Coordinates of C-alpha atoms and ligand atoms in Angstrom, one line a residue:
X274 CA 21.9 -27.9 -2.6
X275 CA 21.2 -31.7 -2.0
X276 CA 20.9 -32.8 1.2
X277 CA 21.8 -36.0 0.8
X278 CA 25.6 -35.2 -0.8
X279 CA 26.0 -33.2 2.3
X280 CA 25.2 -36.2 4.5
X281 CA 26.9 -38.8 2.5
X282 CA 30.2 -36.7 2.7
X283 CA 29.9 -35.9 6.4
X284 CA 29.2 -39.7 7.2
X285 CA 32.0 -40.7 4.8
X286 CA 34.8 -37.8 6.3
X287 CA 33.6 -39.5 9.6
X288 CA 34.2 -43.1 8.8
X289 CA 37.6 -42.3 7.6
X290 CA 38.6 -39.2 10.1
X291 CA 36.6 -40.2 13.4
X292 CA 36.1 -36.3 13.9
X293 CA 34.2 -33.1 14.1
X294 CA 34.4 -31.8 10.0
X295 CA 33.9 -28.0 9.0
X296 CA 30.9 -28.6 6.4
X297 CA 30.8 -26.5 2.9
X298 CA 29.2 -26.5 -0.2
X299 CA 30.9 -24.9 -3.0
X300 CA 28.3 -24.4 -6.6
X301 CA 29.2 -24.9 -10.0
X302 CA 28.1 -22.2 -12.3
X303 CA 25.9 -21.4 -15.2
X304 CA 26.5 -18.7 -17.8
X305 CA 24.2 -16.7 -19.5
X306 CA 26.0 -15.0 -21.9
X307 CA 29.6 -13.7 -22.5
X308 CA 31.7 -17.0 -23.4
X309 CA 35.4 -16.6 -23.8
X310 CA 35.2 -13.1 -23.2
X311 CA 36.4 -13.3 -19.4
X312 CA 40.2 -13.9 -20.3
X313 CA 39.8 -10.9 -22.7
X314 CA 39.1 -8.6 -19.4
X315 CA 35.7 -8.2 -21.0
X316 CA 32.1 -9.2 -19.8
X317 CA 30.2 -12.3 -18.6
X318 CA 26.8 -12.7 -17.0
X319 CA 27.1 -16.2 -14.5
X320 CA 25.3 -17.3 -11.5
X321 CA 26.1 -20.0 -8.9
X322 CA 24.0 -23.6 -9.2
X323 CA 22.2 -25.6 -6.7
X324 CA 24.8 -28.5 -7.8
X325 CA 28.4 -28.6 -6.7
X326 CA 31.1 -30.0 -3.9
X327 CA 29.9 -30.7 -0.7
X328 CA 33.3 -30.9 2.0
X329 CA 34.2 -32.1 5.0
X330 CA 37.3 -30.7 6.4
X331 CA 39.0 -30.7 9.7
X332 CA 42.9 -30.1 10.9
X333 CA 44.5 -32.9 11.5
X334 CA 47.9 -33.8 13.9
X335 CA 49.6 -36.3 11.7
X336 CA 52.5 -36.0 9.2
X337 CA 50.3 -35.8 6.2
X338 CA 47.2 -34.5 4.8
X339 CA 44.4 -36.9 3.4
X340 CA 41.9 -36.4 1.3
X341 CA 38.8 -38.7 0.4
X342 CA 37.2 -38.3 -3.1
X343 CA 33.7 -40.2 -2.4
X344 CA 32.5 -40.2 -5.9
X345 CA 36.1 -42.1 -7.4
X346 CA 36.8 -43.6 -3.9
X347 CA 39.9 -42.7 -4.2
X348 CA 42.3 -41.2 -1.0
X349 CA 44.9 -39.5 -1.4
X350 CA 47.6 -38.8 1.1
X351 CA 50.7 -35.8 0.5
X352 CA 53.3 -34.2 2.5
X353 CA 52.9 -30.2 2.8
X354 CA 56.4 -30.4 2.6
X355 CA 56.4 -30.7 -1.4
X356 CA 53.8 -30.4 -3.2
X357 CA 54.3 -30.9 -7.2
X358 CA 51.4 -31.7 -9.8
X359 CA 50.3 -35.3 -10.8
X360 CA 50.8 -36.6 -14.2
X361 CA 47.4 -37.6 -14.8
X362 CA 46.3 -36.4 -11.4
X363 CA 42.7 -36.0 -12.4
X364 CA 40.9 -34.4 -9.1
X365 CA 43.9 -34.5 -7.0
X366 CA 45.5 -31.7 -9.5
X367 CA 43.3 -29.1 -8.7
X368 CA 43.8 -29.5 -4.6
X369 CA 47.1 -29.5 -4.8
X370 CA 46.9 -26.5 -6.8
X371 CA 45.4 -24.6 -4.4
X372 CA 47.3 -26.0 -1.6
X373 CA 50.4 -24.6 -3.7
X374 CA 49.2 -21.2 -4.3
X375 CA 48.0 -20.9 -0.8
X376 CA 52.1 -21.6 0.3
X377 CA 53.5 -19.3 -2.3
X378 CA 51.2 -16.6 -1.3
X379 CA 53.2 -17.0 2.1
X380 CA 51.1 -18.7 4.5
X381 CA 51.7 -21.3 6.5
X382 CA 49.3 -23.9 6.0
X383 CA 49.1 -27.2 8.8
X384 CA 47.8 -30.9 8.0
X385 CA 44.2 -31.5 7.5
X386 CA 42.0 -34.2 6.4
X387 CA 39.0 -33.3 3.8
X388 CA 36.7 -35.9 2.2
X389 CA 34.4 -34.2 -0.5
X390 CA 31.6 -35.5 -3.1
X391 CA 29.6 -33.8 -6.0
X392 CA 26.5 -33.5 -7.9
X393 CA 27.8 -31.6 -11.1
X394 CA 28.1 -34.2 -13.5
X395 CA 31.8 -33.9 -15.3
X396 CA 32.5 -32.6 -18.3
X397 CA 29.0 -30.6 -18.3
X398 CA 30.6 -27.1 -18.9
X399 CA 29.1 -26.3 -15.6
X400 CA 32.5 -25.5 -14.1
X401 CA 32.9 -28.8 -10.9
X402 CA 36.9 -27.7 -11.2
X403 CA 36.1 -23.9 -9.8
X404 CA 33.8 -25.5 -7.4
X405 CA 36.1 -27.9 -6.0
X406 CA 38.9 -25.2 -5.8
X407 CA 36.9 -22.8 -4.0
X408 CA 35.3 -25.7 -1.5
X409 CA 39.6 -26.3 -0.9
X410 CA 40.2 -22.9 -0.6
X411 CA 37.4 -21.1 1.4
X412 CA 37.1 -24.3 3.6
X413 CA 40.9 -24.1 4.6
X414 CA 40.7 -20.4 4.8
X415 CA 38.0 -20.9 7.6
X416 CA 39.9 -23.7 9.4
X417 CA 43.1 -21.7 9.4
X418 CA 41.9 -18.6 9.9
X419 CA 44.2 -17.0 7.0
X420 CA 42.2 -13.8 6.9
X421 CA 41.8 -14.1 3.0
X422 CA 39.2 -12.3 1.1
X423 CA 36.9 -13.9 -1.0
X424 CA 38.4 -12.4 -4.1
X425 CA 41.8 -13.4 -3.0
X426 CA 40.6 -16.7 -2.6
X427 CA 38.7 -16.8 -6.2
X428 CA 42.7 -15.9 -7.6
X429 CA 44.3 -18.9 -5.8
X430 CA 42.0 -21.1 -7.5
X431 CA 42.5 -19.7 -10.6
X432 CA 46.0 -20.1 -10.4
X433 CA 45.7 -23.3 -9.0
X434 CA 44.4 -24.2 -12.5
X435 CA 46.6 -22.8 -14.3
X436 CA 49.4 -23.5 -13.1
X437 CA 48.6 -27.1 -11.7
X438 CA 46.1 -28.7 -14.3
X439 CA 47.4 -26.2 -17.4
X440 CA 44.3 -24.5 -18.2
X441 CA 44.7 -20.6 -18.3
X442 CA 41.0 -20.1 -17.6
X443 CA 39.5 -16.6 -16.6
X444 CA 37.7 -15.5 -13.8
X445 CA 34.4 -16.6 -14.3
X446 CA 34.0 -19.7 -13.0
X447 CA 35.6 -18.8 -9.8
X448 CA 34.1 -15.7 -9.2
X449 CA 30.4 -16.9 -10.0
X450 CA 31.0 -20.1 -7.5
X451 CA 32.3 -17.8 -4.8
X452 CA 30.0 -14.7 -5.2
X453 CA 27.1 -16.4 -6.1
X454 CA 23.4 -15.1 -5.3
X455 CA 20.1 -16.4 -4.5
X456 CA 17.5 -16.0 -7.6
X457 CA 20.2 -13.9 -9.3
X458 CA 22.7 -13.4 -12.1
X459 CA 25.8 -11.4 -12.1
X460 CA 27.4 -9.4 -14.5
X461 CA 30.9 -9.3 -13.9
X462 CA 33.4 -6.9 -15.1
X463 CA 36.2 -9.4 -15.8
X464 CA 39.0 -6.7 -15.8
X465 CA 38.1 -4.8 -12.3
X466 CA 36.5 -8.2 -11.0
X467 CA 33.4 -6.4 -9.9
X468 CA 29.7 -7.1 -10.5
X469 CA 26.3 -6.1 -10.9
X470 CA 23.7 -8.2 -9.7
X471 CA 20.7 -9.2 -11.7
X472 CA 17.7 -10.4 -10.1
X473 CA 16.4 -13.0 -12.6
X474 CA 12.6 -13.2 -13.5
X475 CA 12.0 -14.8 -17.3
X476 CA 8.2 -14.7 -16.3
X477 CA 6.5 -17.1 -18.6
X478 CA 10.1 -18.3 -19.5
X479 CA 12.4 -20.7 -17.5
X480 CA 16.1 -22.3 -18.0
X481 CA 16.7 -25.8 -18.7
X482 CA 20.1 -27.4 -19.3
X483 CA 20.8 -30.1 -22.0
X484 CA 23.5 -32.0 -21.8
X485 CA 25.2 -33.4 -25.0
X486 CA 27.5 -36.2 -22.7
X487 CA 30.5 -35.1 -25.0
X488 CA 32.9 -35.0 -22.1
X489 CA 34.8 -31.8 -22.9
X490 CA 37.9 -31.3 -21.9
X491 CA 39.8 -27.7 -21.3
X492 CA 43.4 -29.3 -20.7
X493 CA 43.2 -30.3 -24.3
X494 CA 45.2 -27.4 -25.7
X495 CA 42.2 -25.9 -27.9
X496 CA 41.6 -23.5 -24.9
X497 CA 44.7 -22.6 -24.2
X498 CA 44.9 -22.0 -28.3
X499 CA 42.2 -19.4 -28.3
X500 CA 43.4 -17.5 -25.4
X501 CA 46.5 -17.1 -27.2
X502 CA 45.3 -16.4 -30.4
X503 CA 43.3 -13.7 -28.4
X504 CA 46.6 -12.3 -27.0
X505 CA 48.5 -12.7 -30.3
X506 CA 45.8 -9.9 -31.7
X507 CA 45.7 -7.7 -28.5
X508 CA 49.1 -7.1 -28.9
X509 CA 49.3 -6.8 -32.8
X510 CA 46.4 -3.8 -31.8
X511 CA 48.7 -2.6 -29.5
X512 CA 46.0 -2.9 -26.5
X513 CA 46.5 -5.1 -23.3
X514 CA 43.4 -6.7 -24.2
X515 CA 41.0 -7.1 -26.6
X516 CA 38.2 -5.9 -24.4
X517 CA 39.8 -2.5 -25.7
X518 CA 39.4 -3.8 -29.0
X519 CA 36.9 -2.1 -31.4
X520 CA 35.7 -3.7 -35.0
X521 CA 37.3 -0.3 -36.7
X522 CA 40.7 -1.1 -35.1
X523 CA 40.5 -4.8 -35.8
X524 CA 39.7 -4.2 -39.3
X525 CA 42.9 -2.1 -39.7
X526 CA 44.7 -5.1 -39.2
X527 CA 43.1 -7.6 -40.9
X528 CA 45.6 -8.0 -43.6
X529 CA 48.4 -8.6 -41.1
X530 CA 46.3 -11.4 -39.4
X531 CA 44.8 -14.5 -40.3
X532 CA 41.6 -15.0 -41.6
X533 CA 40.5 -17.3 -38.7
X534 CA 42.4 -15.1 -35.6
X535 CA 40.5 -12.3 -37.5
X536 CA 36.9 -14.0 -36.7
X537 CA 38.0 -15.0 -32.8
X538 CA 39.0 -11.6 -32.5
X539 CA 35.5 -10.1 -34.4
X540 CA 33.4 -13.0 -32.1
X541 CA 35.0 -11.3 -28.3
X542 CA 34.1 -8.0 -29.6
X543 CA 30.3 -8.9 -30.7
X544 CA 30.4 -10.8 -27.4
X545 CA 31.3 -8.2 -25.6
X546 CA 28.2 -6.2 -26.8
X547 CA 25.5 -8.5 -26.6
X548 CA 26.5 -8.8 -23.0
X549 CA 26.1 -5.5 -22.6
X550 CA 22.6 -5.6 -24.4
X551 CA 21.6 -9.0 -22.7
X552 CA 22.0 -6.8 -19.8
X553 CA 19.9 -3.9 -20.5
X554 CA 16.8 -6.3 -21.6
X555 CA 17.0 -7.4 -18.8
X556 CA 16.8 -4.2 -16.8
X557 CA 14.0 -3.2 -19.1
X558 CA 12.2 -6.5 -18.6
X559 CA 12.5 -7.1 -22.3
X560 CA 12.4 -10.4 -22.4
X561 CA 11.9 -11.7 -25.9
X562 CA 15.2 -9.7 -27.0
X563 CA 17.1 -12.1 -24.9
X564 CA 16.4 -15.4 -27.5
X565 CA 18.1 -13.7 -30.5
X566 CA 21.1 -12.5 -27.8
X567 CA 21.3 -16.8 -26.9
X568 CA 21.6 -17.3 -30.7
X569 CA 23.7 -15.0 -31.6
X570 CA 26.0 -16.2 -29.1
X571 CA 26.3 -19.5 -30.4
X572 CA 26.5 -18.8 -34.0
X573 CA 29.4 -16.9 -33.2
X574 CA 30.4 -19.5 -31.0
X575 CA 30.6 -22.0 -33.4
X576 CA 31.1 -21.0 -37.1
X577 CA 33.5 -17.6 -35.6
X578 CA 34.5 -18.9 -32.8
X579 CA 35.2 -22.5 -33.1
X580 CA 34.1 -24.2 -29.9
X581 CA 31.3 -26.0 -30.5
X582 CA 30.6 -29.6 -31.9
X583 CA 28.1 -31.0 -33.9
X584 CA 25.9 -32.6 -30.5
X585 CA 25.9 -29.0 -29.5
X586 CA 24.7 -27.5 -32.9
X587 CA 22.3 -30.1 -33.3
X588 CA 20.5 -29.3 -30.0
X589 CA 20.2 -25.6 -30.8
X590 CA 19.3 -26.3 -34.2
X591 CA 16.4 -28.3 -32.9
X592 CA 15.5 -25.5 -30.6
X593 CA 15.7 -23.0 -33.3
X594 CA 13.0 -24.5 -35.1
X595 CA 10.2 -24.7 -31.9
X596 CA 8.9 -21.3 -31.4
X597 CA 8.5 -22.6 -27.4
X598 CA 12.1 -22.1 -27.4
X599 CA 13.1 -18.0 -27.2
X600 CA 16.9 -18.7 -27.7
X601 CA 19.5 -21.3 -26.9
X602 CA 23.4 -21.8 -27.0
X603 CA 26.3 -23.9 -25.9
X604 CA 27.4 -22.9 -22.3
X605 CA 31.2 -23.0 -21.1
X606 CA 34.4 -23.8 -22.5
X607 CA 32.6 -25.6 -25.4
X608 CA 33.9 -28.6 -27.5
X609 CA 30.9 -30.5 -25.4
X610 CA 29.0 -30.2 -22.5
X611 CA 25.6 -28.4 -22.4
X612 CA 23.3 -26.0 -24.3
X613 CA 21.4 -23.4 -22.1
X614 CA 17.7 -23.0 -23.1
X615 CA 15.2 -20.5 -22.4
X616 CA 12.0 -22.3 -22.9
X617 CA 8.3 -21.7 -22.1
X618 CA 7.8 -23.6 -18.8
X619 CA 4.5 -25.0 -19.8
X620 CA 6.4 -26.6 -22.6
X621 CA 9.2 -28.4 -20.7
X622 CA 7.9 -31.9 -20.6
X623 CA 6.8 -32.1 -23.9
X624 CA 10.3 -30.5 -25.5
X625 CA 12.3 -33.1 -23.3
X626 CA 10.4 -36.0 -24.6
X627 CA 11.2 -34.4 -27.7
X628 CA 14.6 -34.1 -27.9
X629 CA 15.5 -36.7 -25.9
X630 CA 14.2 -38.6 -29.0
X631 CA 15.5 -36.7 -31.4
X632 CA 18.9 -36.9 -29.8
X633 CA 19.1 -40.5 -29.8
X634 CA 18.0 -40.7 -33.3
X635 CA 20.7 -39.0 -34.7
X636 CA 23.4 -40.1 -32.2
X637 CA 22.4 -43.3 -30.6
X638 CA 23.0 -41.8 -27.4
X639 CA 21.4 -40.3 -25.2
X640 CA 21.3 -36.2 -23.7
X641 CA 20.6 -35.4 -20.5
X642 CA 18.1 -32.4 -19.0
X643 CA 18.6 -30.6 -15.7
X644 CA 16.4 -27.8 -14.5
X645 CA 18.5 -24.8 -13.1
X646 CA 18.3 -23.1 -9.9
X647 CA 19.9 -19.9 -9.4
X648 CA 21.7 -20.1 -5.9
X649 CA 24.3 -18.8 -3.4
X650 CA 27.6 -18.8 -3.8
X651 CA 30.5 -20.7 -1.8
X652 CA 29.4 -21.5 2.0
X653 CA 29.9 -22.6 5.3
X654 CA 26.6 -25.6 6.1
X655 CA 25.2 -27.2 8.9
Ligands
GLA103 C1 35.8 -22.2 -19.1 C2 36.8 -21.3 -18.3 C3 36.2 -19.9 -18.1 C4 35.7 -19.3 -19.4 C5 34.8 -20.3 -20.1 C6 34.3 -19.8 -21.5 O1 34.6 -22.4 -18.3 O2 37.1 -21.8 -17.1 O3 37.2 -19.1 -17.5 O4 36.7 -18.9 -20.2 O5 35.4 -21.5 -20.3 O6 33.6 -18.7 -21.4

C-alpha cells in the first residue's frame, strides 16, 4: 500500500478533525477468472491489490457526521437521524449505504468524522466502490466495537450497493477486498462464501494491468440487465441459480428462450468450468494451460456474453498475436476498464512501449499499465 496516501489522509483527517484517527487501508481487487459468475452462486478466483482507500476515522461528539473525500475535496456532513440516497451522490452513495445497512441490521451507530483518499484509479474495473465500503464498514466496526464478523461486514457493503447506488453486484468484490491474502489468490465459492487459497507463483510469467480509460459504469442498467437475464433462465430451469445449471438442461430449453439469454446462460456455465480448471493448473503448476483459460474467458465475455467494448478487444487482440503474452482478458464488470495480462516478465517493457503505441494509433488516446501486487485484505495501519 502507498505510504504516501496513508499520510496524506491522516494529515488531511487532522487538519479538518484536530484528533487521534483509527487508520485503515481497504484494497481493490483483481480477478483472475470467473466474471459474472458470482451473482450466479458460482465461482471466481480474486485477490486483494496493493491499491485502494486509505481512512481516517475517529467518533465524534457533535450533531453530525463528516466526511472528507481528499481526492474530489469534497465534505460532506449528514444526520444519523435519516439517512436516504443522493441523486447523483457519486462517493457519498456508497457511505451512506453502509451507514444504512449498518442501522437496519439494528445497531446503534454514534457520530464520527472520517476523511479517506485512494490510489485505484475510477472506472478501472478494479472494484474502488467494495474498497471504500469495506474501509466504512470494518473502520466503524472497530470504532464502535459492533462485534461484526468480517463476512457480515462484506454483506452490508454489498447491500449498501445495492440498495443505495442500484447495482445488484455479487460477492466478489467485497469478499476479495476483505479477505484478501498476501502473494495469494482465492477461489471463492460464491454460494457458501467460502474459499480456497491459492498461493500464486506464474514463474517466468507475471500480471500486468492495461487500462482502456473507458470509464465503465455498473449503475448503467447493462449489469443489472444481465443479472436478470441470468435469473429469468434460472427460474425457466427450475433451479435457484444457474450455478446448478448444466449445458444438457439449458439446451432443453432453448426453444423457449431467446437466442441471446441462451448464450449468457451457455457463457456462466463454461465460466463456471474453466474456473474450476484454472484452478487445478494451478495446483498442478501447469502454467501454460492458464493463457487459453484467459482467452476463453474473454471471447465468451464478449461475443456470448456481451460486456466488453472494442478498446478492450483490441488490447487482447493485440496480445493474442505476441507469443510473450500466454493469455489475456477483460477484468470486472466490463463495458471498459482493464484487460488482465499474463506476460513474460522479461518482456514487460518492450510490450508496454508497444501497445501503448498501438493504442494511441488506433484511438488517439492513450492506455494505461499497472503492475499488480497480490496483497492483504482490509486492515487496521499505523
Ligand atoms: C462487478 C461486480 C461483481 C462481479 C463483477 C463481474 O465487479 O461488482 O460482483 O459481478 O462485476 O464478474
Amino acid at each position: 500500500m502507498s505510504k504516501k496516501l496513508v499520510k496524506e489522509v491522516k494529515r488531511s483527517y487532522k487538519a479538518h478533525f484536530n484528533t487521534k484517527p483509527l487508520m485503515i487501508f481497504s484494497p481493490g481487487r483483481i480477478n483472475l477468472i470467473g466474471e459474472h459468475t458470482d451473482y450466479n452462486e458460482g465461482y471466481v478466483f480474486p485477490a486483494a491489490t496493493n491499491k485502494g482507500i486509505a481512512l481516517a476515522i475517529q467518533k465524534s461528539s457533535s450533531k453530525k457526521s463528516k466526511v472528507y473525500a481528499l481526492n474530489m475535496q469534497e465534505m460532506h456532513e449528514f444526520s444519523l437521524h435519516k439517512i436516504d440516497a443522493l441523486k447523483d451522490g457519486g462517493w457519498k452513495n456508497y457511505i451512506l449505504g453502509v451507514v444504512a445497512e449498518i442501522q437496519k441490521a439494528g445497531i446503534q451507530l454514534e457520530n464520527f468524522n472520517a476523511a479517506f483518499a485512494g490510489n485505484i484509479p475510477s472506472g478501472a474495473g478494479m472494484s474502488s466502490s467494495a474498497a471504500l465500503e469495506n474501509s466504512f464498514v470494518f473502520g466503524l466496526n472497530e470504532l464502535f466495537d459492533f462485534g461484526l464478523s468480517k463476512k457480515q461486514m462484506i454483506l452490508i457493503s454489498q447491500k449498501a450497493e445495492h440498495n443505495f447506488v442500484g447495482v445488484k453486484c455479487g460477492i466478489m468484490d467485497q469478499y476479495a477486498s476483505m479477505f484478501g491474502e498476501k502473494g495469494s489468490a482465492l477461489l471463492l465459492d460464491c454460494r457458501t462464501v467460502k474459499s480456497q487459497t491459492y498461493k500464486i507463483d506464474f514463474k517466468k510469467y507475471k500480471l500486468i494491468l492495461i487500462n482502456t480509460n473507458v470509464k465503465h459504469d455498473l449503475s448503467e442498467s447493462a449489469y443489472n440487465d444481465r443479472r436478470e437475464a441470468c435469473e429469468k433462465v434460472s427460474n425457466k430451469l427450475n433451479i435457484s441459480a444457474l450455478r446448478d445449471a448444466s449445458k444438457e438442461g439449458l439446451n432443453a430449453i432453448k426453444n423457449d428462450i431467446s437466442e441471446e439469454d441462451y448464450q449468457k446462460a451457455l457463457y456462466v456455465i463454461e465460466e463456471n468450468e474453466r474456473v474450476q480448471l484454472f484452478a487445478k493448473a494451478i495446483q498442478d503448476d501447469n502454467i501454460d494451460a492458464l493463457g487459453n483459460l484467459l482467452y476463453q474467458s474473454h471471447h465468451g465475455l464478449s461475443s456470448q456474453y456481451k460486456v466488453s467494448c472494442k478498446e478492450l478487444d483490441f488490447l487482447v487482440e493485440k496480445a493474442k498475436v505476441n507469443p510473450n503474452i500466454l493469455g489475456a482478458r477483460m477484468m470486472g464488470g466490463g463495458f471498459g476498464g482493464c484487460t488482465i495480462n499474463l506476460i513474460l516478465k522479461s518482456e514487460v517493457a518492450k510490450f508496454k512501449r508497444d501497445i501503448t503505441k498501438k493504442f494511441k494509433n488506433e484511438f488517439g488516446r492513450d492506455c494505461s499499465i499497472y503492475k499488480v501486487k497480490l496483497s492483504e485484505g482490509t486492515q487496521i495501519i499505523d
